[in-house]
Coordinates of C-alpha atoms and ligand atoms in Angstrom, one line a residue:
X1 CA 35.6 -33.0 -10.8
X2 CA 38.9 -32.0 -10.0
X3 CA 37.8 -28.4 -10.6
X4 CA 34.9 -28.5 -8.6
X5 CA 37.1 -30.1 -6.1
X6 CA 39.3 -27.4 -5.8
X7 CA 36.4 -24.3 -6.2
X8 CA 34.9 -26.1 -3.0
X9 CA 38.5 -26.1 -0.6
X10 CA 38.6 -22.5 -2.0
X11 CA 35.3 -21.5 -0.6
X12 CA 36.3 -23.8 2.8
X13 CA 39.6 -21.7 2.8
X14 CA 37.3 -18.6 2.5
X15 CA 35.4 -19.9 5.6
X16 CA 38.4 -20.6 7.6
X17 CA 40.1 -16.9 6.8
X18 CA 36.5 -15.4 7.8
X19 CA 36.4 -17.5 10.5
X20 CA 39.6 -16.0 11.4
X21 CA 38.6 -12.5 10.8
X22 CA 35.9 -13.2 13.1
X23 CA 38.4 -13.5 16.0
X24 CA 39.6 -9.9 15.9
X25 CA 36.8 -8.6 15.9
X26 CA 35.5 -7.6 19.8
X27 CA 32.2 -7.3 20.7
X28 CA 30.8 -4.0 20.8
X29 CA 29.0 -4.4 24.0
X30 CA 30.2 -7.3 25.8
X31 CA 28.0 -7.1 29.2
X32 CA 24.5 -7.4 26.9
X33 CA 25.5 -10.8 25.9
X34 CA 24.1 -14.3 26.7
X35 CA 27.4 -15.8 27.9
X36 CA 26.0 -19.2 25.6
X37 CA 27.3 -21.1 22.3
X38 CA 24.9 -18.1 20.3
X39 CA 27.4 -15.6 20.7
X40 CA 30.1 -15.9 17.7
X41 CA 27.3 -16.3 15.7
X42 CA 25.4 -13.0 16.9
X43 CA 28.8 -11.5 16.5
X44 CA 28.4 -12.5 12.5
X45 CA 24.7 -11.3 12.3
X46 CA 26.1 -7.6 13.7
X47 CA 28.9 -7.3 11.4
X48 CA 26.9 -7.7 8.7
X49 CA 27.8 -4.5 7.4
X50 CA 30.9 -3.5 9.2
X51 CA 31.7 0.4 9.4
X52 CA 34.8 0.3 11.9
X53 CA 34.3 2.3 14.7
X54 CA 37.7 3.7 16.1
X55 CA 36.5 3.1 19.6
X56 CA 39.9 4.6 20.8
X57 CA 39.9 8.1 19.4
X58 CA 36.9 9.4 21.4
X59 CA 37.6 12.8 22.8
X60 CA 35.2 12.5 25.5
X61 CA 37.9 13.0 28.3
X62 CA 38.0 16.4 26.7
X63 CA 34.6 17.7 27.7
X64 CA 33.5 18.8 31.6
X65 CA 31.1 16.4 33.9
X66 CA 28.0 18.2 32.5
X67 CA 28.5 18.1 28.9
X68 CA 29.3 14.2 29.7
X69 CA 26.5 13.9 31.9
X70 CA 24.3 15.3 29.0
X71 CA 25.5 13.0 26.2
X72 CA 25.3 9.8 28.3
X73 CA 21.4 10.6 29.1
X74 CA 20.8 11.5 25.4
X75 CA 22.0 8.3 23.9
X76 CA 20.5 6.5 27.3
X77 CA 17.3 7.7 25.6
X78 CA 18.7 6.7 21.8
X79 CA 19.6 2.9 23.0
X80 CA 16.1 2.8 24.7
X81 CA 14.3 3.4 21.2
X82 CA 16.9 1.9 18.8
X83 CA 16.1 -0.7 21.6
X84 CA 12.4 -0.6 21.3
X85 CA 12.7 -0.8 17.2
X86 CA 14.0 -4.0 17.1
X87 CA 10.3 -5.0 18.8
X88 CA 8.8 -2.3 16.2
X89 CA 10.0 -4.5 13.2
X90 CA 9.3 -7.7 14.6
X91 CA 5.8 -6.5 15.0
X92 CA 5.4 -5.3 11.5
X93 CA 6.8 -8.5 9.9
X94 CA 3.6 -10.1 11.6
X95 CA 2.0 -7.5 9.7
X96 CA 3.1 -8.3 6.5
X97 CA 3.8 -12.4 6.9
X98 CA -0.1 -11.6 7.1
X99 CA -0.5 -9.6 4.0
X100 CA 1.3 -11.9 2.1
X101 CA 4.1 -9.7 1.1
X102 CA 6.9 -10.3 -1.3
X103 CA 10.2 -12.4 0.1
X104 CA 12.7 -9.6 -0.1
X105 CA 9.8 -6.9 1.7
X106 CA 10.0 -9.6 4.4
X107 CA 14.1 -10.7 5.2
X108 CA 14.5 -7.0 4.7
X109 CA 11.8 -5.9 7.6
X110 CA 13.4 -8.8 9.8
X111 CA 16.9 -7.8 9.0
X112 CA 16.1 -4.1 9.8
X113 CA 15.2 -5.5 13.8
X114 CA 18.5 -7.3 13.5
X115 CA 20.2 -3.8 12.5
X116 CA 18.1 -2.1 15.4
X117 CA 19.7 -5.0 18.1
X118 CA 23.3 -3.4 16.6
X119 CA 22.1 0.2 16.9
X120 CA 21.0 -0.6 20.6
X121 CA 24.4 -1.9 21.2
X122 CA 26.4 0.7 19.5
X123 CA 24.3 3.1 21.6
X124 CA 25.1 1.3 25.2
X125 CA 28.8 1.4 24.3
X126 CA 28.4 5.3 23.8
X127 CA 26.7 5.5 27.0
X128 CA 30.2 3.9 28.9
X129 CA 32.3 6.3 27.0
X130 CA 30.2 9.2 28.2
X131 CA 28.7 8.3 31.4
X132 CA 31.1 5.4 32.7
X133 CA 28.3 3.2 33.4
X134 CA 27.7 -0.5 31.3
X135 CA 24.0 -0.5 31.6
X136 CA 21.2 -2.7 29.5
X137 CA 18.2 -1.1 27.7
X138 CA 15.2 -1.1 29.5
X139 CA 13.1 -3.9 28.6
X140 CA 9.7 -3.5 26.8
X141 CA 7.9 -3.7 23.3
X142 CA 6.1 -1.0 21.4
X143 CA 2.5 -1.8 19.5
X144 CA 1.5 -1.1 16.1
X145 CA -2.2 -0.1 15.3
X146 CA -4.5 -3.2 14.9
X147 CA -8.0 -3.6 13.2
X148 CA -8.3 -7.7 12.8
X149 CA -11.8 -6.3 10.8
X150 CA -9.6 -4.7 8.0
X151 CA -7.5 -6.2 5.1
X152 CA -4.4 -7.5 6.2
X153 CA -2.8 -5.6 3.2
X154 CA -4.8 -2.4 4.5
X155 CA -3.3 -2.6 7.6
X156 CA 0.5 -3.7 6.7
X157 CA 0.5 -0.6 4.5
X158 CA -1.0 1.7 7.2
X159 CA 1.4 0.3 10.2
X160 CA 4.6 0.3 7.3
X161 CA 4.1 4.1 6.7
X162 CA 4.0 5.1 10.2
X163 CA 7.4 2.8 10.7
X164 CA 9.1 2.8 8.0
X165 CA 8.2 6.1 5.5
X166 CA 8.1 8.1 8.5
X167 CA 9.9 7.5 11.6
X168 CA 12.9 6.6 9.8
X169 CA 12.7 8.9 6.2
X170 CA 13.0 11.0 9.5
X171 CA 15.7 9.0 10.9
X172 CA 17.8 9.7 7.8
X173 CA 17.0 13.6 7.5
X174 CA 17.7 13.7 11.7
X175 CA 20.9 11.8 11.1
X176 CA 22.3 13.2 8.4
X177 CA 22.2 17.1 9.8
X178 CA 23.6 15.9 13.4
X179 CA 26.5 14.2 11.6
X180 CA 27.6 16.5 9.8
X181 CA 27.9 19.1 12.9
X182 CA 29.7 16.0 14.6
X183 CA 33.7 16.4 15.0
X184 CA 34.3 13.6 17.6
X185 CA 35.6 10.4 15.3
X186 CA 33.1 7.9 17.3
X187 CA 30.2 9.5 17.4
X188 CA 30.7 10.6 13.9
X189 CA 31.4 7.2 13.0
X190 CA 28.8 5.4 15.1
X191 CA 26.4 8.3 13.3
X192 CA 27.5 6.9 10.2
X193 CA 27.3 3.5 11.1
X194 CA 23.4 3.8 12.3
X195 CA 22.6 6.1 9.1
X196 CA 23.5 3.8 6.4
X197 CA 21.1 1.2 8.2
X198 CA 18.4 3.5 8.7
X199 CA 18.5 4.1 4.9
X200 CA 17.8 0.8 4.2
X201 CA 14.7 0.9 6.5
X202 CA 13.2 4.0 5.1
X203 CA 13.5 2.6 1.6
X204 CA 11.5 -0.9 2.3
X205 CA 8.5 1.4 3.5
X206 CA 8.7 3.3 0.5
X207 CA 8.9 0.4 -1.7
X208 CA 6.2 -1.8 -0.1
X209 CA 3.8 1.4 -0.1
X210 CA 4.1 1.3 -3.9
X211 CA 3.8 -2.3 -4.1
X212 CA 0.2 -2.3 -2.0
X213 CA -0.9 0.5 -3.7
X214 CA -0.4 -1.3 -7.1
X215 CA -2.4 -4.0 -5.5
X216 CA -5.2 -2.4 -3.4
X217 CA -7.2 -0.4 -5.3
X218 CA -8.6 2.9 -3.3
X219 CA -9.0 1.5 -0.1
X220 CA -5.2 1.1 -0.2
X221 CA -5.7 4.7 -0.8
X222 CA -7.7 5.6 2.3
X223 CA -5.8 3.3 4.6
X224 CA -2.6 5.3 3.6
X225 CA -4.2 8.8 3.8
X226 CA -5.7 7.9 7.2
X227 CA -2.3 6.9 8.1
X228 CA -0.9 10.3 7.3
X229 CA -1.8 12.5 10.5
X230 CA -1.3 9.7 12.7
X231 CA 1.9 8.9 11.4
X232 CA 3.1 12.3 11.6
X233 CA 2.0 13.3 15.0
X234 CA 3.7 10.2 15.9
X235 CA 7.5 12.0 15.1
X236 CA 6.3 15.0 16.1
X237 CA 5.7 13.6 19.4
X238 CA 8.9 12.3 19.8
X239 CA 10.9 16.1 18.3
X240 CA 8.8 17.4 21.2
X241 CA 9.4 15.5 24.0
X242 CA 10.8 17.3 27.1
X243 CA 15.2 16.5 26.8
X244 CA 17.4 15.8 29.2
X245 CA 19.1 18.5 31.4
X246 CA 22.0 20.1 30.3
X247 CA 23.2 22.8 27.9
X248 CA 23.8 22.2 24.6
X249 CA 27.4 23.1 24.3
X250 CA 29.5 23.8 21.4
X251 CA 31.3 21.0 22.6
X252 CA 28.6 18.5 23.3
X253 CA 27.2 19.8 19.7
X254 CA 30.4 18.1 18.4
X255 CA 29.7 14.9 19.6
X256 CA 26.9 14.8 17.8
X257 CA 23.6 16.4 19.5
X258 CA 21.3 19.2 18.1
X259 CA 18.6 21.4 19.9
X260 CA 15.5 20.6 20.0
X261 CA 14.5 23.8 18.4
X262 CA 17.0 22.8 15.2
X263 CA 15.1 19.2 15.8
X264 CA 12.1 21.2 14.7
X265 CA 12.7 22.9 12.1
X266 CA 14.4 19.4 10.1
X267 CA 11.2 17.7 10.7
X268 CA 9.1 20.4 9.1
X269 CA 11.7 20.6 6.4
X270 CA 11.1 16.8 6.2
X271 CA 7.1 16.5 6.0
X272 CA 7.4 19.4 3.5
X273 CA 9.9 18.7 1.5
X274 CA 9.8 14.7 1.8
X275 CA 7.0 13.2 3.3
X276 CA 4.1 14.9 1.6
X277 CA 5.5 15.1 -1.8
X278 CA 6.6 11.4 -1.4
X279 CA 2.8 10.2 -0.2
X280 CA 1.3 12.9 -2.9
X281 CA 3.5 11.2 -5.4
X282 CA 2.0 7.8 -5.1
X283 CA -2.0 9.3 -5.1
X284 CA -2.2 9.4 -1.2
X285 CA -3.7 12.7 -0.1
X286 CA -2.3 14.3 2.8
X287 CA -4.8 17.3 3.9
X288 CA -3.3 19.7 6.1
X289 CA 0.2 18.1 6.7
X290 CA 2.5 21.1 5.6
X291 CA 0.6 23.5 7.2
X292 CA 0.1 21.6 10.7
X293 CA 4.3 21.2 10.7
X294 CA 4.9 24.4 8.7
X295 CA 6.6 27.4 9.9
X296 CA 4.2 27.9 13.2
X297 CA 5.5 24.7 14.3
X298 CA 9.0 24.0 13.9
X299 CA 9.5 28.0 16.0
X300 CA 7.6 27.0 18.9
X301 CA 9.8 25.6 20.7
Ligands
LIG1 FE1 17.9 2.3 14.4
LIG2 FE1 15.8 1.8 11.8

């Protein structure tokens, strides 16, 4: 008894010195907040997986109005979808509560739209540093293709691909080549900070698209490979979307922001290299895919 007695003030001690740690921590975005009692506890839920940040060695002062001016619209836009994610995943949990999937496919879709509140947040911060302003995301909620005549499990498999194997196996490849052009500590490290999340997103589609597969037979199959262009066209929608004005400087590239015609060229690296062989892997065909994003493609712009 004694023991237990003492293992249980140990583990209250623990409490109190997280408590504690809790206290120096600030929040990252102070003006998007409730101003209730659910604060410190949304505080806990974002620091779930703490990369520090070292908020106070950004060398924004460094670069002239314009390059500022084009960093705060870019991650204006990147708050507005990490923003728009967190409604993405809550959508798709619907999807798979439905399907009856597996207990860690589902905390692990509702914890990726808790990661995409901290991504929004991180990304309004960047937009003070670089455009002065403490602004909210726009409001609003994206859909996710429904057929209430299909299996549930057709549809959960369909609607994870285009989320989760695609937009962010993208998210990674995307990530990864603009951080490692990024010098500026913050925006290297918020880059960091939003990549190791996006990981974890990418690898729940993958996993669940196994899982159904296992489990549908070939109309899994077709609902996948149907999936495919519609998925795709979906990114490349996004890589080909009009950006904001503004040159992209040496200067602003360091602070972590390609072109849109190296934007391009990662994404057909990606479908080629990752996507198709991925989906091909797993017995869904994918038709035309390298050749629609091959080499034509990424040098249009
Ligand atoms: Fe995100
Ligand atoms: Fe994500």
């Amino acid at each position: 008894m004694s023991t237990d007695g003492a293992e249980l003030r140990g583990v209250a001690d623990e409490a109190d010195v997280a408590d504690a740690r809790d206290d120096l921590f600030e929040p990252v975005s102070e003006w998007w907040l409730s101003g209730t009692p659910l604060e410190p506890e949304h505080h806990r839920l974002m620091r779930r997986r703490l990369v520090p940040i070292p908020w106070a060695e950004s060398t924004a002062a460094a670069l002239s109005p314009a390059e500022r001016g084009r960093l705060a619209e870019t991650w204006t836009r990147r708050a507005a979808a990490e923003y728009l994610a967190v409604s993405t995943f809550a959508v798709l949990a619907i999807d798979l509560v439905a399907a009856g999937a597996p207990a860690d496919v589902l905390s692990l879709c509702m914890r990726a739209g808790i990661d995409e509140v901290r991504h929004a947040e991180l990304c309004l911060r960047m937009i003070e540093i670089y455009g002065g302003k403490r602004v909210q995301p726009p409001p609003g909620m994206s859909s996710l293709p429904d057929d209430p005549a299909r299996p549930k499990l057709f549809q959960a498999l369909a609607n994870t691909m285009l989320v989760s194997c695609v937009s962010e196996t993208y998210a990674t490849t995307v990530l990864t080549a603009t951080r490692d052009l990024t010098t500026d500590p913050v925006a290297h490290a918020v880059l960091t900070s939003i990549y190791s999340d996006e990981v974890m997103h990418a690898r729940l589609g993958w996993s669940y698209l196994r899982y159904g597969l296992e489990r549908g037979g070939q109309g899994a199959i077709d609902a996948a490979a149907a999936m495919v262009p519609i998925a795709l066209r979906g990114v490349a929608n996004v890589v080909e979307r009009e950006r904001p004005v503004g040159e992209v400087t040496e200067a602003v590239r360091g602070h972590g922001l390609m072109t849109p015609a190296e934007e391009r060229v990662i994404y057909s690296s990606c479908v080629r290299e990752v996507l198709v062989p991925g989906f091909e892997a797993l017995g869904i065909p994918c038709g035309s895919a390298v050749q629609d994003y091959g080499d034509q493609w990424a040098h249009a712009a």
